[in-house]
Coordinates of C-alpha atoms in Angstrom, one line a residue:
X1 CA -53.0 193.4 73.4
X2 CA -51.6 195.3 70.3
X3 CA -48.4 195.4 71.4
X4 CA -48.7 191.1 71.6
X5 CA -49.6 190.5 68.4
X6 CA -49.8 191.5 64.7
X7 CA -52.6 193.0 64.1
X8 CA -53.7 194.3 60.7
X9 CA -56.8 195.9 59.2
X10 CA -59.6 193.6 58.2
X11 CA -60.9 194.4 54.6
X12 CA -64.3 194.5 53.1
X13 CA -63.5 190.6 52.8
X14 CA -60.9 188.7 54.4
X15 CA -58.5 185.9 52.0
X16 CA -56.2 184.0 53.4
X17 CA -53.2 184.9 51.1
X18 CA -49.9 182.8 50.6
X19 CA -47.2 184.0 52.1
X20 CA -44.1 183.9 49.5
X21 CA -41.8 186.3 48.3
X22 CA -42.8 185.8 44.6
X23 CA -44.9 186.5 42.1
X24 CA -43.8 190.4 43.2
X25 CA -46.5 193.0 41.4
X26 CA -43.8 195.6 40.0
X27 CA -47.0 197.5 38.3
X28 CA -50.1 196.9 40.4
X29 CA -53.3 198.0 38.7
X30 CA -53.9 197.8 34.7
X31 CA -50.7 197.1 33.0
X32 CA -51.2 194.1 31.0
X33 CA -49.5 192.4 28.2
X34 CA -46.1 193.3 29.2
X35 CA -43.2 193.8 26.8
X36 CA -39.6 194.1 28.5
X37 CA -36.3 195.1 26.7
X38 CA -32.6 195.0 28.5
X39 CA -30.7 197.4 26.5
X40 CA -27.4 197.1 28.6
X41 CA -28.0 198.3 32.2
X42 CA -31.3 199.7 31.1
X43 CA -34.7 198.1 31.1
X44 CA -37.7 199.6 29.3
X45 CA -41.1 198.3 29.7
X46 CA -44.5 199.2 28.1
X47 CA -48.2 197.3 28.3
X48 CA -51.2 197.3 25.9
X49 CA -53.2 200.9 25.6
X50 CA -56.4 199.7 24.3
X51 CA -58.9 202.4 24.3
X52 CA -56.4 204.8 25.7
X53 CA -54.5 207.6 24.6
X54 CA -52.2 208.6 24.0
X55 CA -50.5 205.1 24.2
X56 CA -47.4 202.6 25.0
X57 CA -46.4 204.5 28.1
X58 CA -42.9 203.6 28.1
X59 CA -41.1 203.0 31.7
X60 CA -37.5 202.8 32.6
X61 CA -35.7 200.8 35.5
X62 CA -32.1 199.9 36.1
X63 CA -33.1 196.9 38.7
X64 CA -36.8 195.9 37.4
X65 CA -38.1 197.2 41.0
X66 CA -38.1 200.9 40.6
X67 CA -39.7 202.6 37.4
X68 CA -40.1 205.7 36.0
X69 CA -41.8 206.9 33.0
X70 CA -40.3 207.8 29.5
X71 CA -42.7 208.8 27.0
X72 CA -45.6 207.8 25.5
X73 CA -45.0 206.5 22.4
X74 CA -48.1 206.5 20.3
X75 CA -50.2 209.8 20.0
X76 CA -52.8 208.7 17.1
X77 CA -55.8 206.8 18.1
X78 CA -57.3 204.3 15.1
X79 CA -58.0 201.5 17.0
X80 CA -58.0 199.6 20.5
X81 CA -54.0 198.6 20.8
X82 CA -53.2 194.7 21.7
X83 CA -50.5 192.9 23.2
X84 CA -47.0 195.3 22.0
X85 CA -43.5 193.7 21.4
X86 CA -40.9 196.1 22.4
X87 CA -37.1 195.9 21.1
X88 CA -33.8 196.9 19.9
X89 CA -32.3 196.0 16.7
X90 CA -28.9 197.5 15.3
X91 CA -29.6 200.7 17.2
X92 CA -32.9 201.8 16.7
X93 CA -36.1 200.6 18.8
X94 CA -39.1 199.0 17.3
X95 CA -42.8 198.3 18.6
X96 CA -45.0 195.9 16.7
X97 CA -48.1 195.9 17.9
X98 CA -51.7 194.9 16.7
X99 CA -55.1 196.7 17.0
X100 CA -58.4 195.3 17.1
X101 CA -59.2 196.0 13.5
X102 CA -56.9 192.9 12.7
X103 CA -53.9 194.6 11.7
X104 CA -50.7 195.0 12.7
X105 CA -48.3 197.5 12.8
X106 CA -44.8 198.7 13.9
X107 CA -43.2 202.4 14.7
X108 CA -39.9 202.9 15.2
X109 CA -36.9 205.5 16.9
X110 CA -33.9 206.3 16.9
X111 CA -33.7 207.4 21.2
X112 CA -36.4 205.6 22.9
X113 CA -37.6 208.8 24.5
X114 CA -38.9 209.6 20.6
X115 CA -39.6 211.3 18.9
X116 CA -41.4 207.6 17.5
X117 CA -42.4 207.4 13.7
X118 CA -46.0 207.1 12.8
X119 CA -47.4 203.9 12.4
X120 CA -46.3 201.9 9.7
X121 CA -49.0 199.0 8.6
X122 CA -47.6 195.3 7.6
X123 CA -49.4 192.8 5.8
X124 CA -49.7 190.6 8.5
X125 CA -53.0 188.7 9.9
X126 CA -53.1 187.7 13.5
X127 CA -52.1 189.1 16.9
X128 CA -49.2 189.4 19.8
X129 CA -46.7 190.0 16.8
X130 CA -43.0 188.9 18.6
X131 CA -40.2 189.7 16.8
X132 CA -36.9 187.7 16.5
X133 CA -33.4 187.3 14.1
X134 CA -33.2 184.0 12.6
X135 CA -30.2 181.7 12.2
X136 CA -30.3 183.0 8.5
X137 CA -29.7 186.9 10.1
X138 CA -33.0 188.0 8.6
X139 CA -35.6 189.5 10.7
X140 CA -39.3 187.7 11.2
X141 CA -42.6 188.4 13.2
X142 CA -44.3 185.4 15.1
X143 CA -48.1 185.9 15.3
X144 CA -50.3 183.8 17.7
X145 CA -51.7 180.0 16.4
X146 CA -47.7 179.6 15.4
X147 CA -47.5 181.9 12.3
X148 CA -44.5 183.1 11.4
X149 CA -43.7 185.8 8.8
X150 CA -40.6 187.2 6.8
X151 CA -39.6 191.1 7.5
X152 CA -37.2 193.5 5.4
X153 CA -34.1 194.1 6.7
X154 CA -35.5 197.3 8.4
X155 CA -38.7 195.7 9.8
X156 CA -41.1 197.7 7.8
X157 CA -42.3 195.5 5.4
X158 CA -43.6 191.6 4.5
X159 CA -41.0 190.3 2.4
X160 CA -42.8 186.2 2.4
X161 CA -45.6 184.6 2.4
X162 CA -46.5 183.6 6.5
X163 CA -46.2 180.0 7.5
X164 CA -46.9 177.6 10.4
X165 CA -44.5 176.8 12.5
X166 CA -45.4 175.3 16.0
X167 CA -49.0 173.9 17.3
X168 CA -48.2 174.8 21.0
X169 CA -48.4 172.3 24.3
X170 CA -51.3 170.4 24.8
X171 CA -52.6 171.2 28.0
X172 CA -54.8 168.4 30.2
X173 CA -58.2 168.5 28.9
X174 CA -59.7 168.4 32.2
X175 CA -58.1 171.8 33.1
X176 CA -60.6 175.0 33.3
X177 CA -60.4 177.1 31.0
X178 CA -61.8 179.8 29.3
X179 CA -63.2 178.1 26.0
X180 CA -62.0 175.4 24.0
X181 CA -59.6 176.9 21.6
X182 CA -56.1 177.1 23.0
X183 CA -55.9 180.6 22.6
X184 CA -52.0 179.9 21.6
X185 CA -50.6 183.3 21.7
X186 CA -48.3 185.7 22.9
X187 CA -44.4 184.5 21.4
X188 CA -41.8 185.9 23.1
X189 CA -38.4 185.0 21.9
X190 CA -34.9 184.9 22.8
X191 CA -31.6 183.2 21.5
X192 CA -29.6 181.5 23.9
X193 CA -26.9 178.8 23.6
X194 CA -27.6 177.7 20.5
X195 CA -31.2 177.5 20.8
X196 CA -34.2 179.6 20.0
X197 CA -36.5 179.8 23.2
X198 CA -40.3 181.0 22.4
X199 CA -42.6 181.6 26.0
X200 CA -46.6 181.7 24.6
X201 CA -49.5 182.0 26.7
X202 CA -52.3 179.5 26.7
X203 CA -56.0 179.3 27.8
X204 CA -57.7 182.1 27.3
X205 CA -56.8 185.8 29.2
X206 CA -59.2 186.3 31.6
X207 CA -62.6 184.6 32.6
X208 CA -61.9 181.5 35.2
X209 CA -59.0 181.6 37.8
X210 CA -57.5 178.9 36.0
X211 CA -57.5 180.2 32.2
X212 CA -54.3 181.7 31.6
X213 CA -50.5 180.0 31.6
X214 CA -47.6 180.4 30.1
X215 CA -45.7 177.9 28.1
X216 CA -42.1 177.4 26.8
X217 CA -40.7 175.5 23.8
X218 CA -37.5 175.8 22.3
X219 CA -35.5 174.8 18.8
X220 CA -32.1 175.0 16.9
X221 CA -34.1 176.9 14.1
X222 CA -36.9 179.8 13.9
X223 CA -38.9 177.0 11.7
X224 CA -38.5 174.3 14.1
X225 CA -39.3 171.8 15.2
X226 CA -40.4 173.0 18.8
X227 CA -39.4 170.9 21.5
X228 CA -41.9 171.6 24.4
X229 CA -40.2 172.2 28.3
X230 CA -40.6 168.8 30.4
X231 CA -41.9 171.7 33.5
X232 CA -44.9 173.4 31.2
X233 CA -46.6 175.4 32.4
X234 CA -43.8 177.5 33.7
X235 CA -46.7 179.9 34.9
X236 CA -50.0 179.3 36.0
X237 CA -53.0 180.0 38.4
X238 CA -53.9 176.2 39.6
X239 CA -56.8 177.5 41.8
X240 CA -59.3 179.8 42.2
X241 CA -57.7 180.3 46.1
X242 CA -54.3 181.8 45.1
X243 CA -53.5 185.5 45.4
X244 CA -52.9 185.9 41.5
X245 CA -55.9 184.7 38.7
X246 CA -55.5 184.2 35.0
X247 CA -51.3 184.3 35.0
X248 CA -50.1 184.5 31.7
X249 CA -48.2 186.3 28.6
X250 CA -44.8 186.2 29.6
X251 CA -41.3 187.4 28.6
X252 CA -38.2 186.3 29.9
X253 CA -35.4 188.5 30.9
X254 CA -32.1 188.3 32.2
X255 CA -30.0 191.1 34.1
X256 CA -26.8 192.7 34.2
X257 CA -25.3 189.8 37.1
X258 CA -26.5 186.6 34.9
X259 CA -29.7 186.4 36.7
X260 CA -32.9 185.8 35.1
X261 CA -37.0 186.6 35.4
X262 CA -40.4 185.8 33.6
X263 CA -42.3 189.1 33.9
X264 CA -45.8 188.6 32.8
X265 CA -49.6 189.9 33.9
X266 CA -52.4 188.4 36.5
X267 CA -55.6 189.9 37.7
X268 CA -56.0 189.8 41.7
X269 CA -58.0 187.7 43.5
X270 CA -60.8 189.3 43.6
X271 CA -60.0 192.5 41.7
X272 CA -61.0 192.5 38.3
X273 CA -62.0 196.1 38.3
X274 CA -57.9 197.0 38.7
X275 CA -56.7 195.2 35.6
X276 CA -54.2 192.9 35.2
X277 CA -51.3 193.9 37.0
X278 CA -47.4 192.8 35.6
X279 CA -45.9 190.5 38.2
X280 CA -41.9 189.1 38.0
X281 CA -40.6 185.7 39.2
X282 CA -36.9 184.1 39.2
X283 CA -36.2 181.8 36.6
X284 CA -33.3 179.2 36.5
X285 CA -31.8 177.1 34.1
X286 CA -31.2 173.6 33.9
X287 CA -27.9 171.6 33.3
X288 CA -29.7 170.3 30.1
X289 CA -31.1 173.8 29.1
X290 CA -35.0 173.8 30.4
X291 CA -35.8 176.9 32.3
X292 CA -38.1 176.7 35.3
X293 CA -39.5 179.3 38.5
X294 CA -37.7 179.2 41.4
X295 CA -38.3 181.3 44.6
X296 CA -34.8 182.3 45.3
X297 CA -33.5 185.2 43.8
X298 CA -30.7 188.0 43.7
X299 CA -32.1 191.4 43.5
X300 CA -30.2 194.3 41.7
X301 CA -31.0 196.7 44.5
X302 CA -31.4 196.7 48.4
X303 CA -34.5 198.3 48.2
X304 CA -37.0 195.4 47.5
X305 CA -40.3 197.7 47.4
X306 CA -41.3 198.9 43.9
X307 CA -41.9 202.1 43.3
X308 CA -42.8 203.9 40.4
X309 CA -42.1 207.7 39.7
X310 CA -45.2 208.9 38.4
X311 CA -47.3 210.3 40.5
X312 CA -51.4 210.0 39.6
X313 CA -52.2 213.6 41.5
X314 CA -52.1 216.6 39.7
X315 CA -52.7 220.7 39.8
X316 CA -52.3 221.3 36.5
X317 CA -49.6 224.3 36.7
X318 CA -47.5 223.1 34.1
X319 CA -48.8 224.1 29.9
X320 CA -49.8 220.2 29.1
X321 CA -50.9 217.0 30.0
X322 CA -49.1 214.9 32.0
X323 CA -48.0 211.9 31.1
X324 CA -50.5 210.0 34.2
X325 CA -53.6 210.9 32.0
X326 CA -54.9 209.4 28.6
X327 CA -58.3 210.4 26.7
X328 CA -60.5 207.8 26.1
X329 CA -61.0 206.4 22.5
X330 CA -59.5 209.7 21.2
X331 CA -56.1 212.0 21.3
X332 CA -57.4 215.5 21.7
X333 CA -54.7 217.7 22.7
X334 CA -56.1 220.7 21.3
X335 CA -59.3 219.9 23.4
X336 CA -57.2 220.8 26.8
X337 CA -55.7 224.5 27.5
X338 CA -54.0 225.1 31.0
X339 CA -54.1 228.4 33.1
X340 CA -53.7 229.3 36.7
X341 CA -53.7 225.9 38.3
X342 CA -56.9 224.7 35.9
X343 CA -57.3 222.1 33.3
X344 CA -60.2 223.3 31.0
X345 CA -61.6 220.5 29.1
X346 CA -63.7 221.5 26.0
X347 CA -66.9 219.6 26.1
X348 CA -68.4 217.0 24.2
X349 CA -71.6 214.8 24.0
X350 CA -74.0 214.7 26.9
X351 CA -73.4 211.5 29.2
X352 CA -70.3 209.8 30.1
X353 CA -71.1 207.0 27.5
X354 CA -70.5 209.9 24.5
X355 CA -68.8 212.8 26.6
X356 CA -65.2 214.0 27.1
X357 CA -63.0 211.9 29.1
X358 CA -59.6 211.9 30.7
X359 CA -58.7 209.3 33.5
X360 CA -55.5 207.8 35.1
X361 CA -54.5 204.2 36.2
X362 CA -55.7 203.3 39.5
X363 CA -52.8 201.3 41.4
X364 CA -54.4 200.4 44.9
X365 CA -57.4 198.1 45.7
X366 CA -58.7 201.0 48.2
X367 CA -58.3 204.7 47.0
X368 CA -59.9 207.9 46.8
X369 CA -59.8 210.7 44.0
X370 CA -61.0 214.1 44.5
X371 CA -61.3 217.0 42.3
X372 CA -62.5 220.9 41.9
X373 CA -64.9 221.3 39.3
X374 CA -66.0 224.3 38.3
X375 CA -69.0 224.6 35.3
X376 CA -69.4 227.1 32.5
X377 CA -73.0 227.8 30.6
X378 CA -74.4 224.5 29.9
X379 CA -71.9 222.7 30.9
X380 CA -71.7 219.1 32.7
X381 CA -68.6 218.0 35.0
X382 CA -67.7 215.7 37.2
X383 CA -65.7 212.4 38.4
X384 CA -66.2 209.4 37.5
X385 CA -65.0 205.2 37.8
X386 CA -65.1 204.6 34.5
X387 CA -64.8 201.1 32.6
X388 CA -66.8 201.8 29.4
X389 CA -69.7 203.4 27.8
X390 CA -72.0 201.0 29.7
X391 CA -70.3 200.9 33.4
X392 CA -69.1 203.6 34.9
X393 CA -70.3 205.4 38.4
X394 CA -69.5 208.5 39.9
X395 CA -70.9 212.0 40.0
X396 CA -71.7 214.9 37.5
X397 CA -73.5 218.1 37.7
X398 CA -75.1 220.5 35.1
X399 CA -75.0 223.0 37.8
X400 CA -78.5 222.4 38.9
X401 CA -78.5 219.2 39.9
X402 CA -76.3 216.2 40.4
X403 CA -76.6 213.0 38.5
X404 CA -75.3 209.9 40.6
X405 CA -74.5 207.2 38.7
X406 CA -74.7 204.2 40.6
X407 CA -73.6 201.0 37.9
X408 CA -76.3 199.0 37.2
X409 CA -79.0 200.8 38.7
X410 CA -80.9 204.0 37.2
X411 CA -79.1 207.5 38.0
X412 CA -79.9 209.6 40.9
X413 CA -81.1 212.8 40.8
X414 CA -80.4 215.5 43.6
X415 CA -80.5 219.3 44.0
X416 CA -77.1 220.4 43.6
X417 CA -77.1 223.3 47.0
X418 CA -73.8 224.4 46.0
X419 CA -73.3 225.7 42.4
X420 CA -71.4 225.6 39.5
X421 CA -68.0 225.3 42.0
X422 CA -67.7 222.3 43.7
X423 CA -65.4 219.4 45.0
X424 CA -66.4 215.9 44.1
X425 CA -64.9 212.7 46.5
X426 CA -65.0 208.7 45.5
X427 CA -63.7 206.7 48.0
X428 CA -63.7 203.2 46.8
X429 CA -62.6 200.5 49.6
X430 CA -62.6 196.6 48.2
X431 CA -64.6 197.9 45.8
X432 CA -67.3 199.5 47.6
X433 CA -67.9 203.1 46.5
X434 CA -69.3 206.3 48.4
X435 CA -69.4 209.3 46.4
X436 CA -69.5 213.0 48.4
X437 CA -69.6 216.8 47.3
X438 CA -68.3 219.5 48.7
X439 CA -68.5 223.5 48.6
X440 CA -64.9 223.9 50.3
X441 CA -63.6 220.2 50.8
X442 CA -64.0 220.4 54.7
X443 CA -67.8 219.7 54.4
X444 CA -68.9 216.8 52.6
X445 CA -72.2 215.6 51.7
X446 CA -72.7 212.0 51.1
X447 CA -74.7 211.0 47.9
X448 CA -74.8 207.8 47.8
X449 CA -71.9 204.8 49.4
X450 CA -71.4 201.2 49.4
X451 CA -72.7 200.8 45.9
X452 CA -70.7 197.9 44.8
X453 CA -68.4 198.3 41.8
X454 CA -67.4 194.8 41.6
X455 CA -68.7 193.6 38.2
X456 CA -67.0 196.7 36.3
X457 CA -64.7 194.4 34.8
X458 CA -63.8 192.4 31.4
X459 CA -66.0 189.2 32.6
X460 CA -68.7 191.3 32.8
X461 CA -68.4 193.7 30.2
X462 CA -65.4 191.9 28.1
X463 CA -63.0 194.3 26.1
X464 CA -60.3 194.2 28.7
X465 CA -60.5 197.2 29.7
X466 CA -59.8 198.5 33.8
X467 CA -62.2 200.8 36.1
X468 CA -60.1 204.2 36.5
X469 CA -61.1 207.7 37.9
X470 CA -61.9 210.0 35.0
X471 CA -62.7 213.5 34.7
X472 CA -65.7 213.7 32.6
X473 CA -66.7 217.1 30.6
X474 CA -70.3 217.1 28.4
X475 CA -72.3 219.8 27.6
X476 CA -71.1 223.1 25.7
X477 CA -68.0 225.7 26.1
X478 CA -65.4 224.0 28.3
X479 CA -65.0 222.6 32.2
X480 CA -62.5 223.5 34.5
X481 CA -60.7 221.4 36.7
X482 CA -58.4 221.8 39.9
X483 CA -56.2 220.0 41.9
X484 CA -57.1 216.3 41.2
X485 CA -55.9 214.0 44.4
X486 CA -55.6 210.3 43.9
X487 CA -54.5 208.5 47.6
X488 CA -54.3 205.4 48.6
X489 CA -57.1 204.4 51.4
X490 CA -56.3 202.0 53.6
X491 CA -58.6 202.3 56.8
X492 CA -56.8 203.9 59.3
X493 CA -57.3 202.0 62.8
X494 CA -60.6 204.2 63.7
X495 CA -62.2 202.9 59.9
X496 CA -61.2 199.3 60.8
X497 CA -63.9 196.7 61.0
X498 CA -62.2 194.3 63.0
X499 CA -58.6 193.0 64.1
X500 CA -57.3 190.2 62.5
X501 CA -54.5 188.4 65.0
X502 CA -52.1 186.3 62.8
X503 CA -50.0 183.4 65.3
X504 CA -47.9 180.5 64.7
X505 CA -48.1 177.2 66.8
X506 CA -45.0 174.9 67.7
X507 CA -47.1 171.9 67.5
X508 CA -47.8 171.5 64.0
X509 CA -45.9 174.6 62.7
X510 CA -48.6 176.4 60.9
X511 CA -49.9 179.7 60.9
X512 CA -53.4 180.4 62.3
X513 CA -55.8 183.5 62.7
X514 CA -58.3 184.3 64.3
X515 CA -60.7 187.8 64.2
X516 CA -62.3 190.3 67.1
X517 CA -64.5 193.4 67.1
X518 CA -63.0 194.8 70.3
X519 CA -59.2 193.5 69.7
X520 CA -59.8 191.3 73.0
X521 CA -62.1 188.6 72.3
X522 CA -61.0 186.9 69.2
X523 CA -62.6 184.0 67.0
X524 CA -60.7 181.6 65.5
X525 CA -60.4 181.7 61.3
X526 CA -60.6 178.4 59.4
X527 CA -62.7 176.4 61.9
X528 CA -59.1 176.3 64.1
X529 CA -57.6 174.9 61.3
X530 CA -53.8 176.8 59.9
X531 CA -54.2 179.2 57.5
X532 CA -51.1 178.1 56.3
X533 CA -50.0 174.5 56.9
X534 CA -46.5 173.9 58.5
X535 CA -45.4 171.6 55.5
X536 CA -46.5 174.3 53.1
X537 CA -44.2 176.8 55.4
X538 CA -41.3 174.7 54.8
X539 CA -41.8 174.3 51.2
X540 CA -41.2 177.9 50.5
X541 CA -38.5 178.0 53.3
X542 CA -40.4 180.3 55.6
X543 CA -42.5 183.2 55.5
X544 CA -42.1 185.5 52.6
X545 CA -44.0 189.1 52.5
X546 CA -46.5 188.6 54.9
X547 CA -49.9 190.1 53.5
X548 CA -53.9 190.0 54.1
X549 CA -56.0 190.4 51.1

């Protein structure tokens, strides 16, 4: 039977998925607000920090599939960090960036793998500052709500007063979205045959499927007027059934062979707790210069998988932190001292809404962490999903006993059997967490499982923030930790739930499934109906990237 069909692993809950080659998620999990540069055969990326620091992880990629990461650009913590524009002028790289104070400012180098300047404030108002050159060879910063404002010729300072210069596209007023401001924000501009292109986002970032978009409008001058694109919105989530939610805050970006992309950020169905992940799509150009998506494109490299050279594990053998972990709402370097494969982590506070926290970006929609903790006198430790001071989950112990925090609901308390030494385990599948300890990770001892995660997220608990694994250290003197493991988890065939059998029919050429317990008697999925309708097939020109959410 297995050998007849496809079958693949039936998830917490089954979508039905559309199967197309693009969007392409290039950084699954939390990298919103995406910034790209081109700087010759070079591409460098880097996403809003927020609470997290230190901040703007810079990546680089010579074929926008396959990333590594620089630097981390930003070391101070003042603020929560928005939307970033990253770019090059006359040889040195800028980042202007605001904060959640209202400000906004800009660093600067001279190699992009730093050392970075500290931050230099600008009198500027607003948010998503986007930098461009005018016709006039003098430097400005756009601001969202169409602002735009006059820079020195080394980008450090206001030189104007800031003026209004474009009202954005109207969008139908029957369309859901997530409040009724525009939320025009986001310019991105580029200079292109002998126009001025800006790409904005619309709607509102998260909150209904349908919110987010992006939108394009071009002119002769940096002042205007902006002509809106015929094909607006160039990106959007049109319902709550597609793969990607809340698409929006784009940049576009050509490559070294002429080709060119929209990279911007979406939440996944279904998978608020991850973030908003940055996705790519092809763009092409019309004869009378309007820029639209396509869904054919010429990749730079054979290799079509992403991949991204950072890995989230760690044992902690080399002096300092690694650039997969950020503290939370602080930079505390001096808080950390490695020895022997352990990270001791100098507590602070006494829950995980005031302690000591350092956590990574989780990538996968199923994965499990693991880590050694071992306890000093009065001291808490312990792993944790953390979204903010009012949802998290996970385990801690004082040594005593262990605390499970299960979101919502009030803590559990049991007798911790095995000491000041242990192993903590959080497996979280479609997020559904179980949470284990361990004496010498062969043993495990379940605490608590399927306590659902879901509503860890920014509609819940706004902020825009992600659920990622976090060490967590409270208490007095310091906590040790050894040989983190982050993994994805997708159910192997003995954890499956069912068999999902995927089949196309020559009758009406669509796509059908249907589902089994056994892998022998199978129900059909969608009342009989195709998953996928044969005309929708030959849209897209076939079957792109077959996938099951």
């Amino acid at each position: 039977m297995k050998k007849l069909f496809l079958l693949v692993v039936l998830l917490i809950s089954m979508g039905t998925g559309i199967w197309a080659q693009f969007p392409k998620a290039i950084f699954p999990g939390d990298y919103p607000d995406p910034s790209i540069l081109r700087d010759g055969k070079d591409y460098y990326m880097t996403h809003s920090p927020f609470c997290y620091a230190p901040g703007l992880l810079i990546w680089h990629s010579t074929d926008l599939l396959h990333w590594e990461p620089v630097c981390r650009a930003l070391s101070e913590y003042e603020a929560s960090i928005w939307a970033p524009d990253l770019l090059k002028y006359q040889n040195r790289y800028y980042i202007y960036y605001p904060t959640s104070t209202g400000e906004n400012y800009v660093i600067y180098a001279d190699n992009i793998r730093g050392p970075w300047s500290k931050p230099v404030k600008l009198d500027v108002k607003g948010i998503d500052p986007g930098h461009v050159v005018g016709e006039d060879g003098k430097r400005y910063l756009f601001t969202n709500n169409g602002w735009i404002t006059p820079l020195s010729d080394d980008g450090l300072k206001v030189t104007g007063k800031s003026r209004k210069v474009y009202d954005g596209w109207e969008y139908p007023a029957n369309w859901v979205t997530e409040g009724k401001d525009m939320y025009l924000e986001s310019p991105k501009l580029l200079y292109k045959d002998g126009y001025y292109y800006m790409m904005s986002a619309e709607g509102g970032t998260a909150g209904p499927a349908t919110s987010h978009m992006c939108v394009v409008a071009r002119s002769k001058s940096v002042f205007g007027p902006w002509e809106n694109l015929p094909y607006n919105p160039i990106v959007h989530t049109y319902s709550a059934s597609e793969n990607w939610w809340s698409k929006g805050h784009g940049t576009l970006i050509d490559d070294v062979k002429g080709n060119w992309w929209v990279v911007y950020h979406a939440y996944a169905n279904g998978y608020h707790t991850l973030g908003r992940s940055t996705l790519i799509e092809p763009i092409e150009w019309t004869s009378d210069g309007w820029c639209r998506t396509q869904q054919d494109a010429v990749w730079l490299s054979e290799n079509r998988q992403p991949e991204w050279k950072m890995e989230l594990s760690d044992d902690f053998s080399k002096p300092e932190l690694g650039l997969q972990w950020t503290f939370w709402k602080e930079y505390a370097p001096k808080a950390l001292t490695f020895t022997e494969g352990e990270m001791q982590v100098k507590a602070k506070g006494r829950t995980p809404a005031d302690g000591r926290l350092l956590l990574v970006t989780a990538m996968d929609k199923c994965y499990e962490t693991e880590v050694e903790v071992r306890l000093g006198n009065g001291n808490i430790g312990g792993l944790l999903l953390y979204y903010n001071e009012e949802a998290y989950a996970g385990v801690s112990s004082d040594g005593k006993n262990f605390t499970v925090y299960r979101v919502e609901e009030k803590p559990l308390t049991v007798a911790n059997k095995i000491g000041k030494n242990f192993r903590v385990k959080l497996l979280n599948q479609g997020n559904r967490l179980k949470m284990s300890v361990s004496a010498d990770g062969k043993s495990w001892e379940v605490l608590a499982q399927n306590v659902d995660v879901a509503r860890l997220n920014h509609n819940v608990y706004k902020e825009f923030y992600a659920l990622r694994p976090a060490l967590f250290a409270a208490g007095k003197g310091k906590t040790g930790f050894r040989n983190f493991r982050y993994r994805n988890a997708i159910p192997e065939e003995k954890d499956m739930g069912a068999y999902l059998m995927v089949f196309h029919r020559d009758e009406t050429h669509g796509l059908y499934m249907a589902v089994s317990r056994d892998g022998y008697t199978f129900t059909a999925v969608n009342e009989g109906e195709p998953v996928l309708a044969g005309d929708t097939i030959a849209q897209q020109r076939g079957i792109r990237d077959p996938h099951i959410f």
